[in-house]
Amino acid sequence: MNGDVVTMDKLVSLCKRRGFAFLSSEIYGGLGSSYDYGHYGVLLKNNIKAQWWRAMLQERDDILALDSAIIQHPKTWEASGHVQSFTDPLIDCRTCKLRFRADKLEEAQCGRKPSKHPGETPECDLTAPRDFNLMFETTIGPVKEAGSAVYLRPETAQGIFLNFKHYLQFGRKKPPFGIAQIGKSFRNEITTGNFIFRTREFEQMEMEFFVPPADADHWFEHWLEQRPAWFEGLGIRPDHLRLRAHDQEELSHYSSATSDLEYLHPFGWTELEGIANRGDFDLKQHATYSGQKLEYVDSASGERYVPYVIEPALGVDRAMLAFLADAYDEDEIEGERRTVLRLHPLLAPVKVAVLPLVRKDGQPELAREVYLLLREVLQAEYDEGGAIGRRYRRQDEIGTPWAVTIDHQTLEDRTVTVRDRDSLAQVRAPIEELAREFERRLREPWRSPKLGG
Ligand code: GAP
């Protein structure tokens, strides 16, 4: 579909084979649309989150961090409009007992083989659409009683609005300023699938940027520029990203303008991140429901207003899928097919693999010494098992940008070969300079080799 060799089947199989992600509860047959992240998946997700925090907190001085609770006061979701409006229209088929989103019926597949929905065969017996709330409900305290119902948050954003007041005080912030957080969200999604693209439990990276109302359009444009640039800086090919503005019917209940940043996934163009102008909807709603004043007041001039909010909201899991899909590649080395993840070095789960050429002659001992030296400064991995070619392939598949090989010459002059994942170039370098050299390489601008040129 997009001219790449990558398909979802290949990605899912690589992720399982190399320990990025597994179907959750697999030994019990799996739990629909739930995934567990293995070692390299955790490292990759951590790197994505670290780069997001870096862009939000370290590279600017107008955003502060938050980590709010997953379970919030139930009034939160009444005020936010989620109890009323966070619904999908659902249709049941009485024949195959499956449930579909009314607005996605054309894409739905019926349980009976080889038949297909929507309602096109005489056996299909569809109900009228009914609204179904996507929030997971649970109870607080051991007894399920009136008033004990609470929800698992369906977005991290509301925790930010509930804490807005604190940031005016302790942060001594005057709009424009932002509050950012990363955390789990939960949605009882009906249409799932496409691996980790849409799951019921996922992590969000959301930032609410509070601005004077008159400046909202300017800041909306600012974030529409910033967010694609973040992805491109981390190696995503620009021709695989596009912004698509929502039309009036598509807008969420809180939004006056939203653009989706879309990625050209193996299954087509779909939302990667949402950038919305939420206006003053949330702060005003929470002010009404809580009876508290949620506004900015300038004590010197007496100026007061409820700030507007610009929100870039991204899923960690969805970002991971886009980075993996964009990095996936296949080529041939000396007649042998190779699968390689051409990840930006900053995102690569392991930055450098340390490999003794053979498991004798003192090479493993020296290789371990090099490994211990390197792991002080970056994520390194030591591997001595199997033929060197197979060890390179394994590192290529997990996206390790550099491999250091210790050979007989290393024992003589303390130099090693450094192999580059993408160019396959091998250069000789002294052990003592490796750490500094990799740190330098990590700071260099990087361009996806899949772009050519
Ligand atoms: N606070 C606004 C908000 O939550 P959203 O468009 O519903 O907006 C923002 O979600 C981002 O969160 C999406 O662009 C996507 O990256 C991610 N996301 C949403 N639902 C998801 C799901 N079920 N599984 C994985 N990621 C999801």
Coordinates of C-alpha atoms and ligand atoms in Angstrom, one line a residue:
M1 CA 0.0 0.0 0.0
N2 CA 2.8 2.5 0.8
G3 CA 5.6 1.0 -1.3
D4 CA 7.4 -0.5 1.8
V5 CA 8.3 -4.1 2.4
V6 CA 6.7 -3.9 5.8
T7 CA 3.4 -5.6 6.5
M8 CA 1.6 -5.9 9.8
D9 CA 2.2 -9.7 9.7
K10 CA 5.9 -9.2 9.4
L11 CA 5.9 -6.6 12.2
V12 CA 3.9 -8.7 14.6
S13 CA 6.0 -11.7 14.0
L14 CA 9.3 -9.7 14.5
C15 CA 7.9 -8.2 17.7
K16 CA 7.1 -11.7 19.0
R17 CA 10.3 -13.4 17.8
R18 CA 12.6 -10.7 19.3
G19 CA 10.6 -10.0 22.4
F20 CA 9.2 -6.5 21.8
A21 CA 5.5 -7.4 22.4
F22 CA 3.4 -10.4 23.0
L23 CA -0.4 -11.0 23.1
S24 CA -1.3 -10.7 26.7
S25 CA -2.3 -13.8 28.6
E26 CA -1.3 -15.9 25.7
I27 CA -1.2 -19.2 27.6
Y28 CA -4.9 -18.8 28.2
G29 CA -5.6 -18.0 24.6
G30 CA -4.9 -14.3 24.8
L31 CA -7.1 -11.4 25.9
G32 CA -8.6 -9.4 23.1
S33 CA -6.5 -6.4 22.1
S34 CA -4.2 -6.5 25.1
Y35 CA -0.5 -6.7 24.7
D36 CA 2.5 -7.2 27.1
Y37 CA 5.8 -5.6 26.3
G38 CA 9.0 -7.6 26.5
H39 CA 12.5 -6.5 27.2
Y40 CA 13.2 -4.6 23.9
G41 CA 9.6 -3.3 23.8
V42 CA 10.1 -1.7 27.2
L43 CA 13.5 -0.2 26.2
L44 CA 12.0 1.2 23.0
K45 CA 8.9 2.6 24.8
N46 CA 11.2 4.2 27.5
N47 CA 13.3 5.8 24.8
I48 CA 10.1 7.2 23.1
K49 CA 8.9 8.6 26.4
A50 CA 12.3 10.1 27.2
Q51 CA 12.4 11.9 23.9
W52 CA 8.9 13.2 24.4
W53 CA 9.8 14.5 27.9
R54 CA 13.0 16.0 26.5
A55 CA 11.0 17.9 23.9
M56 CA 8.4 19.1 26.5
L57 CA 10.5 19.8 29.5
Q58 CA 14.2 20.0 28.7
E59 CA 14.2 21.9 25.4
R60 CA 11.7 24.5 26.6
D61 CA 10.9 26.4 29.8
D62 CA 7.2 26.9 29.5
I63 CA 6.0 23.3 30.3
L64 CA 5.8 21.6 33.7
A65 CA 5.3 17.9 34.5
L66 CA 2.5 16.0 36.2
D67 CA 1.7 12.4 37.2
S68 CA -2.0 12.3 38.3
A69 CA -4.1 9.4 39.6
I70 CA -5.8 7.0 37.2
I71 CA -8.9 6.9 39.3
Q72 CA -10.4 10.3 39.8
H73 CA -13.5 11.7 41.5
P74 CA -16.5 10.4 39.4
K75 CA -17.7 14.0 39.0
T76 CA -14.6 14.5 36.8
W77 CA -16.2 12.5 34.0
E78 CA -19.6 14.2 34.4
A79 CA -18.0 17.6 34.0
S80 CA -15.8 16.5 31.2
G81 CA -18.7 15.2 29.2
H82 CA -17.4 11.6 29.1
V83 CA -20.4 10.1 31.0
Q84 CA -22.7 11.6 28.4
S85 CA -20.8 11.8 25.2
F86 CA -17.9 9.3 25.3
T87 CA -19.9 6.7 23.4
D88 CA -19.8 4.6 20.3
P89 CA -23.0 3.7 18.4
L90 CA -23.1 -0.1 18.4
I91 CA -25.0 -2.6 16.3
D92 CA -25.4 -6.3 17.3
C93 CA -26.0 -9.1 14.8
R94 CA -28.4 -11.5 16.3
T95 CA -27.3 -14.3 14.0
C96 CA -23.5 -14.2 14.5
K97 CA -23.7 -12.6 18.0
L98 CA -21.0 -10.1 17.0
R99 CA -21.0 -6.4 17.8
F100 CA -20.0 -3.7 15.4
R101 CA -19.5 0.1 15.5
A102 CA -22.4 1.5 13.4
D103 CA -20.0 4.1 11.9
K104 CA -17.5 1.4 10.9
L105 CA -19.9 -1.2 9.6
E106 CA -18.5 -1.3 6.1
E107 CA -15.1 -2.4 7.5
A108 CA -16.6 -5.0 9.8
Q109 CA -16.1 -8.7 9.2
C110 CA -18.9 -11.1 10.1
G111 CA -18.2 -14.2 12.3
R112 CA -19.7 -16.6 9.7
K113 CA -17.3 -17.7 7.0
P114 CA -17.1 -16.8 4.1
S115 CA -19.9 -14.2 4.6
K116 CA -19.3 -10.6 5.3
H117 CA -21.1 -7.8 7.0
P118 CA -22.8 -5.3 6.7
G119 CA -26.2 -6.8 6.7
E120 CA -25.7 -7.8 3.2
T121 CA -26.7 -11.5 3.5
P122 CA -30.2 -12.7 4.2
E123 CA -29.0 -14.3 7.5
C124 CA -27.7 -11.0 9.0
D125 CA -30.1 -9.8 11.6
L126 CA -28.9 -6.4 12.8
T127 CA -30.3 -4.4 15.8
A128 CA -30.7 -0.7 15.6
P129 CA -27.7 1.3 16.8
R130 CA -27.4 1.8 20.6
D131 CA -24.9 4.1 22.4
F132 CA -22.3 2.3 24.5
N133 CA -20.0 4.2 26.9
L134 CA -16.3 3.4 26.4
M135 CA -15.3 4.0 30.0
F136 CA -14.4 1.0 32.2
E137 CA -16.3 1.2 35.5
T138 CA -15.2 -0.2 38.8
T139 CA -16.0 0.4 42.5
I140 CA -14.1 2.1 45.3
G141 CA -14.0 0.1 48.5
P142 CA -14.8 -3.5 49.1
V143 CA -18.6 -3.2 48.7
K144 CA -20.4 -2.3 45.5
E145 CA -23.0 0.2 46.7
A146 CA -24.6 3.4 45.5
G147 CA -22.0 6.1 45.0
S148 CA -19.0 3.7 44.9
A149 CA -18.8 3.6 41.1
V150 CA -15.7 5.1 39.6
Y151 CA -14.0 5.0 36.2
L152 CA -10.6 4.2 34.9
R153 CA -9.5 7.3 33.1
P154 CA -10.1 7.3 29.3
E155 CA -7.6 10.1 28.8
T156 CA -4.9 11.6 31.0
A157 CA -5.9 15.1 30.1
Q158 CA -8.6 15.5 32.8
G159 CA -6.0 15.0 35.6
I160 CA -4.2 18.1 34.2
F161 CA -7.4 20.2 34.4
L162 CA -8.1 19.1 37.9
N163 CA -4.6 20.2 39.0
F164 CA -4.5 23.5 36.9
K165 CA -4.9 25.6 40.1
H166 CA -1.8 24.2 41.8
Y167 CA 0.4 25.1 38.8
L168 CA -0.7 28.8 38.9
Q169 CA 0.4 28.8 42.6
F170 CA 3.5 26.7 43.0
G171 CA 4.7 27.0 39.4
R172 CA 4.0 30.8 39.5
K173 CA 3.1 30.4 35.9
K174 CA 1.2 32.9 33.7
P175 CA -0.3 31.7 30.4
P176 CA 1.0 30.7 28.0
F177 CA 2.3 27.6 29.8
G178 CA 1.8 23.9 29.5
I179 CA 1.3 20.8 31.8
A180 CA 2.5 17.5 30.5
Q181 CA 2.0 13.9 31.6
I182 CA 2.5 10.4 30.5
G183 CA 0.3 7.6 31.9
K184 CA -2.1 4.8 31.2
S185 CA -5.6 5.3 29.9
F186 CA -8.3 2.8 29.4
R187 CA -11.1 2.5 26.8
N188 CA -13.5 -0.3 26.3
E189 CA -12.9 -0.1 22.5
I190 CA -15.2 -2.2 20.3
T191 CA -13.2 -1.9 17.1
T192 CA -9.8 -3.1 18.0
G193 CA -7.1 -4.9 16.0
N194 CA -4.0 -3.9 14.0
F195 CA -1.8 -5.1 16.8
I196 CA -1.0 -2.2 19.3
F197 CA -2.6 0.5 17.2
R198 CA -5.9 0.4 19.1
T199 CA -6.0 -1.4 22.5
R200 CA -8.2 -1.2 25.6
E201 CA -5.3 -0.3 27.9
F202 CA -2.7 2.1 26.5
E203 CA -0.3 4.8 27.5
Q204 CA -0.8 8.5 26.5
M205 CA 1.6 11.4 26.3
E206 CA -0.6 14.5 26.6
M207 CA 0.2 18.1 27.1
E208 CA -2.4 20.8 27.8
F209 CA -1.1 24.2 26.8
F210 CA -2.9 27.1 28.5
V211 CA -3.0 30.3 26.6
P212 CA -4.8 33.7 26.6
P213 CA -8.0 33.2 24.5
A214 CA -6.9 35.8 21.9
D215 CA -3.7 33.8 21.3
A216 CA -5.3 30.4 20.8
D217 CA -5.1 30.3 17.0
H218 CA -1.4 31.2 17.1
W219 CA -0.6 28.4 19.6
F220 CA -2.7 25.9 17.7
E221 CA -0.5 26.6 14.6
H222 CA 2.6 26.4 16.8
W223 CA 1.8 22.9 17.9
L224 CA 0.7 21.9 14.4
E225 CA 4.3 22.7 13.4
Q226 CA 6.1 21.3 16.4
R227 CA 4.6 17.8 16.5
P228 CA 5.4 16.6 13.0
A229 CA 8.9 18.1 13.5
W230 CA 9.3 15.9 16.6
F231 CA 8.6 12.8 14.6
E232 CA 10.8 13.8 11.7
G233 CA 13.6 14.6 14.1
L234 CA 13.4 11.1 15.3
G235 CA 13.6 9.7 11.8
I236 CA 10.1 9.2 10.6
R237 CA 10.0 9.8 6.9
P238 CA 8.2 13.1 6.1
D239 CA 6.3 11.6 3.2
H240 CA 4.7 9.2 5.7
L241 CA 3.2 12.0 7.8
R242 CA 0.4 14.3 7.1
L243 CA -2.0 16.6 9.0
R244 CA -5.7 16.3 8.4
A245 CA -8.1 18.8 9.8
H246 CA -11.4 17.4 11.3
D247 CA -14.6 18.6 9.7
Q248 CA -17.4 19.9 11.9
E249 CA -19.1 16.5 12.4
E250 CA -16.0 14.7 13.4
L251 CA -15.0 17.1 16.2
S252 CA -15.1 15.8 19.8
H253 CA -17.6 17.4 22.1
Y254 CA -14.9 19.6 23.7
S255 CA -13.1 20.7 20.6
S256 CA -13.4 23.8 18.4
A257 CA -10.7 22.7 16.0
T258 CA -8.7 19.4 15.8
S259 CA -6.1 18.1 13.3
D260 CA -5.0 14.6 13.2
L261 CA -1.3 13.9 12.6
E262 CA -1.6 10.8 10.4
Y263 CA 0.9 8.2 9.6
L264 CA 0.9 6.0 6.5
H265 CA 0.6 2.6 8.3
P266 CA 0.8 -0.7 6.4
F267 CA -3.0 -0.6 6.7
G268 CA -3.3 3.0 5.3
W269 CA -3.3 6.6 6.6
T270 CA -4.6 6.7 10.2
E271 CA -4.4 8.9 13.2
L272 CA -1.1 8.9 15.1
E273 CA -1.6 12.0 17.3
G274 CA -4.4 14.5 17.8
I275 CA -3.8 18.2 18.1
A276 CA -6.9 20.0 19.4
N277 CA -8.0 23.5 20.4
R278 CA -10.2 22.6 23.5
G279 CA -11.1 26.2 24.1
D280 CA -12.1 26.9 27.7
F281 CA -14.5 24.0 27.7
D282 CA -12.8 21.8 30.4
L283 CA -11.8 24.5 32.8
K284 CA -15.3 26.1 32.7
Q285 CA -17.0 22.7 33.2
H286 CA -14.8 21.8 36.2
A287 CA -15.3 25.3 37.6
T288 CA -19.1 24.7 37.4
Y289 CA -19.1 21.2 38.8
S290 CA -16.6 21.9 41.6
G291 CA -17.6 25.4 42.5
Q292 CA -14.0 26.5 42.4
K293 CA -12.6 29.4 40.3
L294 CA -10.4 28.0 37.6
E295 CA -9.0 31.1 35.9
Y296 CA -5.9 33.2 35.6
V297 CA -5.9 36.5 37.5
D298 CA -3.2 39.1 37.2
S299 CA -2.9 40.6 40.6
A300 CA -1.2 43.8 39.4
S301 CA -3.5 44.7 36.5
G302 CA -6.7 42.9 37.7
E303 CA -7.0 41.2 34.3
R304 CA -8.7 37.8 34.6
Y305 CA -9.7 35.1 32.1
V306 CA -10.3 31.4 31.7
P307 CA -7.4 30.2 29.5
Y308 CA -8.0 28.4 26.2
V309 CA -6.2 25.0 25.9
I310 CA -4.2 23.6 23.0
E311 CA -3.6 19.9 23.3
P312 CA -1.2 17.6 21.5
A313 CA -2.2 14.0 22.6
L314 CA -0.3 11.0 21.5
G315 CA -0.3 7.3 22.4
V316 CA 3.0 5.7 23.4
D317 CA 2.0 2.4 21.9
R318 CA 0.8 4.0 18.7
A319 CA 4.0 6.0 18.4
M320 CA 6.0 2.8 18.9
L321 CA 4.0 1.1 16.1
A322 CA 4.8 4.0 13.7
F323 CA 8.5 4.0 14.6
L324 CA 8.7 0.3 14.1
A325 CA 6.8 0.3 10.8
D326 CA 8.9 3.2 9.6
A327 CA 12.1 1.5 10.6
Y328 CA 11.3 -2.0 9.3
D329 CA 13.4 -2.9 6.2
E330 CA 14.8 -5.9 4.4
D331 CA 17.9 -6.2 2.3
E332 CA 20.4 -8.7 1.1
I333 CA 24.0 -9.2 2.4
E334 CA 26.2 -11.6 0.5
G335 CA 23.2 -13.4 -0.9
E336 CA 21.5 -13.7 2.4
R337 CA 18.2 -12.0 3.2
R338 CA 18.3 -9.7 6.2
T339 CA 15.6 -8.0 8.3
V340 CA 16.7 -4.8 9.9
L341 CA 15.1 -2.1 12.0
R342 CA 16.5 1.2 10.9
L343 CA 15.5 3.0 14.1
H344 CA 16.9 6.4 15.0
P345 CA 19.9 5.6 17.3
L346 CA 18.2 7.6 20.2
L347 CA 15.2 5.2 20.0
A348 CA 17.1 2.0 19.4
P349 CA 16.5 -0.3 22.5
V350 CA 20.2 -1.3 22.5
K351 CA 22.8 1.3 21.3
V352 CA 25.8 -1.0 21.0
A353 CA 26.4 -4.8 20.9
V354 CA 29.7 -6.1 22.1
L355 CA 30.8 -9.3 20.4
P356 CA 33.9 -11.4 20.8
L357 CA 34.7 -12.8 17.4
V358 CA 35.5 -16.3 18.9
R359 CA 34.8 -17.8 22.3
K360 CA 38.5 -18.4 23.1
D361 CA 42.0 -16.8 23.2
G362 CA 41.0 -14.3 25.9
Q363 CA 38.5 -12.5 23.5
P364 CA 35.4 -13.0 25.7
E365 CA 37.3 -11.6 28.8
L366 CA 38.4 -8.5 26.9
A367 CA 34.9 -8.1 25.3
R368 CA 33.3 -8.1 28.7
E369 CA 35.8 -5.4 29.8
V370 CA 34.6 -3.3 26.8
Y371 CA 31.0 -4.1 27.6
L372 CA 31.4 -2.9 31.2
L373 CA 33.1 0.3 30.0
L374 CA 30.3 1.1 27.5
R375 CA 27.3 0.3 29.7
E376 CA 28.4 3.1 32.0
V377 CA 27.3 5.5 29.3
L378 CA 24.7 3.8 27.1
Q379 CA 22.5 0.7 26.8
A380 CA 24.9 -2.0 25.7
E381 CA 24.5 -5.8 25.2
Y382 CA 27.1 -8.5 25.4
D383 CA 26.6 -11.6 23.2
E384 CA 29.1 -14.4 22.6
G385 CA 26.8 -17.2 21.5
G386 CA 26.8 -18.5 17.9
A387 CA 28.5 -17.5 14.6
I388 CA 29.3 -13.8 14.3
G389 CA 27.1 -13.4 11.2
R390 CA 24.1 -14.6 13.2
R391 CA 24.8 -12.3 16.1
Y392 CA 24.9 -9.4 13.7
R393 CA 21.6 -10.4 12.2
R394 CA 20.0 -10.6 15.6
Q395 CA 21.2 -7.1 16.5
D396 CA 20.0 -5.8 13.1
E397 CA 16.5 -7.2 13.9
I398 CA 16.3 -5.3 17.2
G399 CA 17.7 -2.2 15.6
T400 CA 21.1 -1.9 17.3
P401 CA 22.9 0.8 15.4
W402 CA 26.5 -0.3 16.2
A403 CA 28.3 -3.5 17.0
V404 CA 31.8 -3.6 18.4
T405 CA 33.8 -6.8 17.6
I406 CA 36.7 -7.9 19.6
D407 CA 39.2 -10.0 17.6
H408 CA 42.8 -11.3 17.8
Q409 CA 44.1 -7.8 16.8
T410 CA 42.3 -6.3 19.8
L411 CA 44.4 -8.4 22.1
E412 CA 47.5 -6.9 20.5
D413 CA 46.7 -3.2 20.1
R414 CA 43.4 -2.6 22.0
T415 CA 41.5 -1.6 18.9
V416 CA 38.1 -3.0 17.8
T417 CA 36.0 -3.0 14.7
V418 CA 32.8 -0.9 14.9
R419 CA 30.1 -2.0 12.5
D420 CA 27.3 0.3 11.3
R421 CA 23.9 -1.3 11.0
D422 CA 22.8 0.6 8.0
S423 CA 25.9 1.3 5.9
L424 CA 27.6 -2.0 7.1
A425 CA 30.8 0.0 7.1
Q426 CA 33.4 -1.4 9.6
V427 CA 36.0 1.0 11.0
R428 CA 38.8 0.3 13.5
A429 CA 38.8 2.3 16.7
P430 CA 40.7 2.3 20.1
I431 CA 38.7 0.9 23.0
E432 CA 39.5 4.0 25.1
E433 CA 37.7 6.3 22.6
L434 CA 34.6 4.2 22.1
A435 CA 32.4 5.7 24.8
R436 CA 33.1 9.3 23.6
E437 CA 32.6 8.3 20.0
F438 CA 29.2 6.7 20.6
E439 CA 28.1 9.7 22.6
R440 CA 29.1 11.9 19.7
R441 CA 27.2 9.8 17.2
L442 CA 24.1 9.8 19.4
R443 CA 24.0 13.6 19.2
E444 CA 24.4 13.8 15.4
P445 CA 21.4 14.6 13.3
W446 CA 20.1 11.4 11.7
R447 CA 18.2 10.7 8.5
S448 CA 16.4 7.4 7.7
P449 CA 18.5 5.4 5.2
K450 CA 15.2 4.4 3.7
L451 CA 14.9 7.9 2.2
G452 CA 18.0 7.1 0.1
G453 CA 20.4 9.8 -1.2
Ligands
GAP1 N1 -7.2 13.9 25.4 C1 -7.5 13.8 24.0 C2 -7.6 12.4 23.6 O1 -7.5 11.5 24.4 P1 -7.8 10.9 21.5 O2 -7.6 11.3 20.0 O3 -9.0 10.1 21.9 O4 -7.7 12.3 22.2 C3 -5.2 10.8 21.7 O5 -6.5 10.2 21.9 C4 -4.2 9.8 21.2 O6 -4.1 8.7 22.1 C5 -4.5 9.2 19.9 O7 -4.1 10.0 18.8 C6 -3.7 7.9 19.9 O8 -2.4 8.1 19.6 C7 -3.9 7.5 21.4 N2 -5.0 6.5 21.5 C8 -6.3 6.8 21.7 N3 -7.0 5.7 21.9 C9 -6.2 4.7 21.8 C10 -6.3 3.3 21.9 N4 -7.5 2.7 22.1 N5 -5.2 2.5 21.7 C11 -4.0 3.1 21.5 N6 -3.8 4.4 21.5 C12 -4.9 5.2 21.6

